[in-house]
Amino acid sequence: PDVDLWTYNALKSPQSASRRFGINLGAPGDRLAADGTLWMEFPKSGDPSASLEVQVDGEKLKWFRQHSSKVQGGRLKWVAASGVEGVSKLRVTLPGTELSQRRYQVNLFFLEPNAGQTGRRLFDVSIQGREVLKDLDVAREAGGSGRSLEKRFNGVLAKDQIEISFRASRG
């Protein structure tokens, strides 16, 4: 049960707006969650798999990955076990243009990978240009470093893309 199961898949990339997808930053491959969400690795390792167009901006991006057994708390520990530090903007281009704006649920998974960061790394999060989190301290809110924190946002309007911005709020 503690084995991390990652793979590539022979699925074609979605050609129309999908009801359920996940982008797993820094992941070693793709993985299907119990709820049917296909979590796709980014950046791509080169193995065949479905993907969406993803753009990650930031200075000095630092990718991390660890075994999910090292992650405490939360659900989908294997999603929180990898990620990127230093990101300022993440943009996911939604496939197809056949639909007008629709509402999405956006779940963000956070993990502070470095010990001793409580109170030292605070940032604001915006989705589609609207601030949704102010002065987020992942380590404090999750109960320490190495602990998963999930934030859920319902009713996010999008047609062509979903854009999430991160801005250091101090320090």
Backbone as CSV, one residue per row, in Angstrom:
resi,resn,N_x,N_y,N_z,CA_x,CA_y,CA_z,C_x,C_y,C_z
1,PRO,0.802,-1.219,0.000,0.000,0.000,0.000,0.841,1.279,0.000
2,ASP,2.111,1.197,0.389,2.951,2.390,0.403,3.724,2.593,-0.887
3,VAL,3.473,1.750,-1.881,4.175,1.870,-3.151,3.578,3.027,-3.935
4,ASP,4.440,3.893,-4.455,3.986,4.949,-5.354,3.875,4.365,-6.747
5,LEU,2.709,4.448,-7.348,2.469,3.870,-8.661,2.325,4.984,-9.690
6,TRP,3.320,5.121,-10.551,3.318,6.120,-11.610,3.467,5.406,-12.937
7,THR,2.954,6.022,-13.978,3.020,5.381,-15.283,2.917,6.428,-16.376
8,TYR,3.037,5.998,-17.587,2.655,6.803,-18.728,1.375,6.177,-19.249
9,ASN,0.696,6.862,-20.157,-0.535,6.286,-20.694,-0.602,6.518,-22.187
10,ALA,-1.400,5.742,-22.834,-1.567,5.858,-24.282,-2.803,6.672,-24.641
11,LEU,-3.334,7.408,-23.684,-4.516,8.224,-23.943,-4.155,9.406,-24.821
12,LYS,-5.093,9.807,-25.653,-4.887,10.995,-26.472,-5.199,12.223,-25.628
13,SER,-4.545,13.316,-25.949,-4.817,14.564,-25.248,-6.249,14.981,-25.527
14,PRO,-6.933,15.546,-24.537,-8.328,15.956,-24.734,-8.455,16.972,-25.865
15,GLN,-9.480,16.798,-26.683,-9.740,17.724,-27.783,-10.873,18.686,-27.447
16,SER,-11.550,18.427,-26.361,-12.633,19.313,-25.929,-12.514,19.489,-24.419
17,ALA,-13.244,20.448,-23.920,-13.166,20.760,-22.500,-13.501,19.535,-21.657
18,SER,-12.611,19.212,-20.768,-12.771,18.038,-19.923,-13.479,18.426,-18.627
19,ARG,-14.208,17.502,-18.094,-14.881,17.719,-16.826,-13.921,17.562,-15.649
20,ARG,-12.874,16.766,-15.831,-12.019,16.439,-14.694,-10.589,16.188,-15.189
21,PHE,-9.642,16.951,-14.681,-8.244,16.734,-15.002,-7.397,17.323,-13.882
22,GLY,-6.175,16.876,-13.789,-5.249,17.398,-12.798,-3.883,17.604,-13.420
23,ILE,-3.206,18.638,-13.002,-1.834,18.897,-13.409,-0.985,18.686,-12.168
24,ASN,-0.070,17.732,-12.225,0.755,17.374,-11.069,2.179,17.869,-11.319
25,LEU,2.495,19.024,-10.748,3.786,19.662,-10.968,4.910,18.838,-10.357
26,GLY,5.919,18.553,-11.165,7.081,17.820,-10.695,6.901,16.318,-10.565
27,ALA,5.744,15.810,-10.915,5.459,14.371,-10.761,6.314,13.544,-11.720
28,PRO,6.597,12.298,-11.346,7.413,11.431,-12.196,6.635,10.719,-13.300
29,GLY,5.340,10.971,-13.407,4.510,10.322,-14.417,3.067,10.691,-14.196
30,ASP,2.174,9.972,-14.834,0.735,10.203,-14.712,0.152,9.224,-13.701
31,ARG,-0.986,9.609,-13.145,-1.626,8.725,-12.178,-3.129,9.021,-12.160
32,LEU,-3.922,7.961,-12.081,-5.374,8.085,-12.038,-5.826,8.012,-10.588
33,ALA,-6.551,9.020,-10.141,-7.076,9.045,-8.778,-8.344,8.199,-8.702
34,ALA,-8.705,7.810,-7.507,-9.888,6.972,-7.289,-11.163,7.637,-7.805
35,ASP,-11.207,8.981,-7.836,-12.403,9.680,-8.298,-12.453,9.833,-9.819
36,GLY,-11.482,9.254,-10.526,-11.472,9.313,-11.984,-10.666,10.460,-12.566
37,THR,-10.059,11.279,-11.741,-9.233,12.377,-12.231,-7.911,11.830,-12.745
38,LEU,-7.576,12.161,-13.996,-6.267,11.814,-14.533,-5.315,12.956,-14.188
39,TRP,-4.369,12.664,-13.312,-3.339,13.632,-12.935,-2.178,13.456,-13.909
40,MET,-1.918,14.507,-14.695,-0.882,14.464,-15.722,0.375,15.156,-15.216
41,GLU,1.514,14.534,-15.474,2.785,15.101,-15.042,3.088,16.396,-15.788
42,PHE,3.770,17.299,-15.112,4.341,18.485,-15.749,5.565,18.887,-14.948
43,PRO,6.705,19.117,-15.601,6.904,19.040,-17.042,6.915,17.602,-17.529
44,LYS,6.652,17.448,-18.808,6.582,16.120,-19.404,7.959,15.485,-19.433
45,SER,7.995,14.205,-19.146,9.261,13.470,-19.129,9.627,12.927,-20.502
46,GLY,8.715,12.997,-21.445,8.980,12.499,-22.782,8.262,11.199,-23.089
47,ASP,7.775,10.505,-22.048,7.010,9.288,-22.283,5.646,9.658,-22.850
48,PRO,5.027,8.765,-23.616,3.715,9.089,-24.181,2.660,9.204,-23.090
49,SER,1.870,10.239,-23.166,0.756,10.411,-22.244,-0.116,11.560,-22.719
50,ALA,-1.316,11.602,-22.190,-2.209,12.719,-22.480,-1.633,13.959,-21.804
51,SER,-1.902,15.111,-22.355,-1.425,16.333,-21.721,-2.274,17.507,-22.169
52,LEU,-2.220,18.541,-21.393,-2.810,19.822,-21.744,-1.661,20.813,-21.850
53,GLU,-1.904,21.923,-22.514,-0.872,22.950,-22.606,-0.779,23.669,-21.263
54,VAL,0.400,23.616,-20.665,0.642,24.232,-19.360,1.833,25.160,-19.483
55,GLN,1.714,26.332,-18.888,2.825,27.284,-18.857,3.081,27.644,-17.400
56,VAL,4.330,27.535,-16.971,4.733,27.886,-15.613,5.771,28.986,-15.714
57,ASP,5.479,30.143,-15.108,6.403,31.274,-15.102,6.933,31.488,-13.696
58,GLY,8.133,31.993,-13.622,8.727,32.325,-12.341,10.231,32.435,-12.476
59,GLU,10.853,33.026,-11.496,12.300,33.146,-11.481,12.880,32.058,-10.600
60,LYS,13.945,31.467,-11.053,14.642,30.442,-10.286,13.705,29.324,-9.837
61,LEU,12.979,28.753,-10.777,12.082,27.638,-10.449,12.890,26.489,-9.863
62,LYS,12.383,25.922,-8.784,13.055,24.804,-8.127,12.030,23.683,-7.971
63,TRP,12.201,22.631,-8.762,11.288,21.496,-8.750,11.680,20.559,-7.623
64,PHE,10.695,19.949,-6.976,10.988,18.970,-5.938,10.084,17.757,-6.092
65,ARG,10.572,16.643,-5.581,9.821,15.387,-5.623,10.323,14.516,-4.483
66,GLN,9.384,13.907,-3.782,9.738,12.983,-2.718,8.722,11.844,-2.704
67,HIS,9.010,10.804,-1.988,8.081,9.694,-1.881,6.869,10.143,-1.060
68,SER,5.689,9.717,-1.452,4.466,10.153,-0.766,4.401,9.690,0.686
69,SER,5.175,8.682,1.056,5.184,8.232,2.453,5.781,9.283,3.382
70,LYS,6.484,10.259,2.826,7.072,11.336,3.633,6.091,12.488,3.848
71,VAL,4.958,12.453,3.157,3.950,13.514,3.261,2.958,13.153,4.352
72,GLN,2.677,14.099,5.209,1.719,13.906,6.291,0.442,14.681,5.995
73,GLY,-0.673,14.203,6.544,-1.951,14.916,6.469,-2.522,14.989,5.065
74,GLY,-3.782,15.366,5.005,-4.451,15.608,3.746,-4.740,14.360,2.933
75,ARG,-5.383,14.572,1.809,-5.689,13.490,0.878,-4.779,13.637,-0.333
76,LEU,-4.684,12.631,-1.136,-3.838,12.629,-2.330,-2.413,13.073,-2.001
77,LYS,-1.820,12.392,-1.048,-0.458,12.728,-0.622,0.524,12.688,-1.784
78,TRP,0.265,11.809,-2.744,1.162,11.698,-3.893,1.096,12.925,-4.793
79,VAL,0.023,13.695,-4.749,-0.030,14.953,-5.502,0.845,15.990,-4.802
80,ALA,0.733,16.064,-3.484,1.500,17.055,-2.716,2.978,16.700,-2.607
81,ALA,3.348,15.465,-2.919,4.733,15.017,-2.757,5.682,15.619,-3.786
82,SER,5.157,16.271,-4.795,6.006,16.919,-5.796,5.462,18.308,-6.047
83,GLY,6.318,19.159,-6.573,5.871,20.521,-6.844,6.999,21.395,-7.342
84,VAL,6.782,22.694,-7.249,7.766,23.669,-7.703,7.743,24.863,-6.763
85,GLU,8.907,25.387,-6.477,9.058,26.617,-5.701,9.409,27.740,-6.672
86,GLY,9.006,28.950,-6.349,9.365,30.115,-7.151,8.427,30.428,-8.289
87,VAL,7.310,29.739,-8.376,6.367,29.995,-9.465,5.609,31.297,-9.208
88,SER,5.440,32.091,-10.253,4.649,33.312,-10.135,3.312,33.178,-10.861
89,LYS,3.296,32.351,-11.903,2.045,32.182,-12.656,2.001,30.798,-13.267
90,LEU,0.821,30.211,-13.222,0.573,28.927,-13.854,-0.657,29.097,-14.732
91,ARG,-0.535,28.702,-15.987,-1.646,28.848,-16.921,-1.895,27.499,-17.592
92,VAL,-3.144,27.035,-17.522,-3.549,25.802,-18.190,-4.509,26.187,-19.305
93,THR,-4.131,25.874,-20.538,-4.998,26.150,-21.680,-5.984,24.998,-21.805
94,LEU,-7.253,25.346,-21.807,-8.314,24.346,-21.898,-8.515,23.950,-23.348
95,PRO,-8.665,22.667,-23.615,-8.792,22.211,-25.006,-10.142,22.565,-25.603
96,GLY,-10.131,22.798,-26.911,-11.380,23.065,-27.629,-11.897,24.461,-27.362
97,THR,-12.702,24.946,-28.240,-13.313,26.268,-28.087,-14.807,26.191,-28.354
98,GLU,-15.358,24.981,-28.290,-16.762,24.797,-28.648,-17.722,25.301,-27.574
99,LEU,-17.219,25.543,-26.375,-18.085,25.974,-25.286,-17.846,27.429,-24.938
100,SER,-18.875,28.052,-24.424,-18.681,29.386,-23.872,-18.124,29.201,-22.464
101,GLN,-18.040,30.265,-21.735,-17.527,30.157,-20.369,-18.291,29.104,-19.588
102,ARG,-17.547,28.400,-18.737,-18.183,27.435,-17.846,-17.509,27.525,-16.492
103,ARG,-18.138,26.926,-15.517,-17.626,26.967,-14.143,-16.794,25.727,-13.849
104,TYR,-15.677,25.955,-13.186,-14.783,24.874,-12.793,-14.588,24.898,-11.285
105,GLN,-14.260,23.763,-10.742,-13.786,23.672,-9.363,-12.269,23.529,-9.457
106,VAL,-11.545,24.390,-8.789,-10.087,24.356,-8.810,-9.612,23.958,-7.419
107,ASN,-8.909,22.843,-7.352,-8.313,22.378,-6.097,-6.809,22.583,-6.203
108,LEU,-6.250,23.292,-5.247,-4.810,23.514,-5.203,-4.232,22.740,-4.037
109,PHE,-3.157,22.010,-4.303,-2.468,21.239,-3.269,-1.124,21.899,-3.001
110,PHE,-0.853,22.147,-1.727,0.389,22.798,-1.324,1.143,21.903,-0.356
111,LEU,2.456,22.095,-0.317,3.302,21.433,0.660,4.544,22.292,0.826
112,GLU,4.909,22.583,2.066,6.169,23.288,2.326,7.248,22.216,2.419
113,PRO,8.160,22.154,1.421,9.157,21.083,1.414,10.345,21.318,2.346
114,ASN,10.522,22.541,2.801,11.697,22.878,3.611,11.341,23.068,5.080
115,ALA,12.104,22.454,5.955,11.878,22.592,7.397,12.179,24.032,7.836
116,GLY,11.510,24.460,8.894,11.782,25.769,9.490,11.247,26.953,8.723
117,GLN,10.238,26.770,7.899,9.716,27.876,7.088,8.455,28.517,7.669
118,THR,7.943,28.025,8.782,6.733,28.604,9.348,6.940,30.094,9.593
119,GLY,6.052,30.906,9.029,6.119,32.352,9.189,7.111,33.048,8.282
120,ARG,7.828,32.307,7.462,8.870,32.910,6.623,8.495,33.004,5.160
121,ARG,7.555,32.182,4.698,7.194,32.184,3.277,5.690,32.423,3.182
122,LEU,5.320,33.665,2.972,3.913,34.040,2.848,3.662,34.551,1.438
123,PHE,2.505,34.163,0.891,2.188,34.605,-0.461,0.682,34.698,-0.655
124,ASP,0.307,35.468,-1.678,-1.088,35.628,-2.077,-1.322,34.771,-3.315
125,VAL,-2.545,34.290,-3.464,-2.917,33.470,-4.619,-4.130,34.111,-5.288
126,SER,-4.059,34.239,-6.616,-5.180,34.732,-7.409,-5.531,33.703,-8.468
127,ILE,-6.823,33.561,-8.722,-7.308,32.702,-9.803,-8.132,33.571,-10.735
128,GLN,-7.793,33.539,-12.001,-8.462,34.362,-13.018,-8.407,35.842,-12.637
129,GLY,-7.308,36.264,-12.009,-7.122,37.671,-11.644,-7.800,38.094,-10.355
130,ARG,-8.497,37.191,-9.693,-9.197,37.517,-8.445,-8.448,36.882,-7.270
131,GLU,-8.068,37.700,-6.297,-7.351,37.176,-5.141,-8.260,36.253,-4.335
132,VAL,-7.758,35.039,-4.090,-8.537,34.038,-3.344,-7.880,33.661,-2.015
133,LEU,-6.582,33.916,-1.884,-5.870,33.651,-0.633,-4.919,34.813,-0.359
134,LYS,-4.907,35.280,0.868,-4.039,36.404,1.265,-3.105,35.920,2.367
135,ASP,-1.815,36.212,2.204,-0.804,35.867,3.212,-0.835,34.386,3.599
136,LEU,-0.918,33.514,2.613,-0.929,32.083,2.891,0.438,31.646,3.407
137,ASP,0.438,30.993,4.547,1.641,30.386,5.131,1.349,28.888,5.175
138,VAL,1.818,28.172,4.170,1.494,26.752,4.028,1.940,25.976,5.259
139,ALA,3.160,26.211,5.719,3.687,25.465,6.872,2.823,25.690,8.109
140,ARG,2.427,26.918,8.356,1.607,27.213,9.541,0.225,26.583,9.417
141,GLU,-0.414,26.781,8.275,-1.787,26.293,8.117,-1.870,24.771,8.051
142,ALA,-0.832,24.134,7.484,-0.827,22.671,7.373,-0.366,22.004,8.670
143,GLY,0.247,22.771,9.563,0.733,22.207,10.817,2.201,21.809,10.772
144,GLY,2.952,22.391,9.833,4.383,22.134,9.736,4.808,21.823,8.315
145,SER,6.104,21.727,8.110,6.610,21.382,6.778,6.350,19.893,6.524
146,GLY,6.307,19.548,5.243,6.070,18.156,4.867,4.637,17.697,5.053
147,ARG,3.731,18.659,5.254,2.312,18.329,5.449,1.496,18.918,4.299
148,SER,0.585,18.113,3.780,-0.249,18.507,2.650,-1.342,19.483,3.081
149,LEU,-1.596,20.454,2.229,-2.665,21.426,2.448,-3.433,21.558,1.134
150,GLU,-4.739,21.373,1.183,-5.577,21.501,-0.011,-6.516,22.681,0.163
151,LYS,-6.644,23.475,-0.894,-7.589,24.593,-0.929,-8.484,24.398,-2.144
152,ARG,-9.786,24.527,-1.931,-10.772,24.279,-2.989,-11.527,25.567,-3.300
153,PHE,-11.677,25.832,-4.602,-12.386,27.031,-5.051,-13.426,26.609,-6.078
154,ASN,-14.675,26.876,-5.781,-15.786,26.499,-6.654,-16.225,27.684,-7.500
155,GLY,-16.802,27.376,-8.651,-17.399,28.410,-9.494,-16.416,29.275,-10.242
156,VAL,-15.217,28.775,-10.530,-14.221,29.544,-11.279,-14.652,29.578,-12.749
157,LEU,-14.894,30.767,-13.268,-15.325,30.928,-14.655,-14.122,30.897,-15.592
158,ALA,-14.214,30.085,-16.641,-13.134,30.007,-17.626,-13.692,29.529,-18.948
159,LYS,-13.072,29.980,-20.017,-13.412,29.503,-21.356,-12.188,28.888,-22.015
160,ASP,-11.120,29.683,-22.164,-9.925,29.240,-22.879,-8.817,28.742,-21.956
161,GLN,-8.728,29.323,-20.759,-7.630,28.959,-19.875,-7.976,29.264,-18.424
162,ILE,-7.260,28.594,-17.556,-7.329,28.884,-16.124,-5.946,29.388,-15.741
163,GLU,-5.925,30.562,-15.119,-4.660,31.173,-14.730,-4.621,31.363,-13.221
164,ILE,-3.534,30.895,-12.626,-3.338,31.011,-11.183,-2.041,31.774,-10.960
165,SER,-2.110,32.829,-10.164,-0.932,33.660,-9.892,-0.558,33.562,-8.426
166,PHE,0.743,33.617,-8.175,1.296,33.548,-6.828,2.211,34.766,-6.658
167,ARG,2.038,35.500,-5.547,2.848,36.692,-5.313,3.289,36.712,-3.865
168,ALA,4.596,36.814,-3.656,5.109,36.917,-2.288,4.461,38.115,-1.621
169,SER,3.924,37.931,-0.422,3.239,39.035,0.236,4.149,39.799,1.181
170,ARG,5.281,39.205,1.553,6.316,39.920,2.297,7.538,39.020,2.405
171,GLY,8.673,39.641,2.631,9.899,38.871,2.778,10.496,38.462,1.455
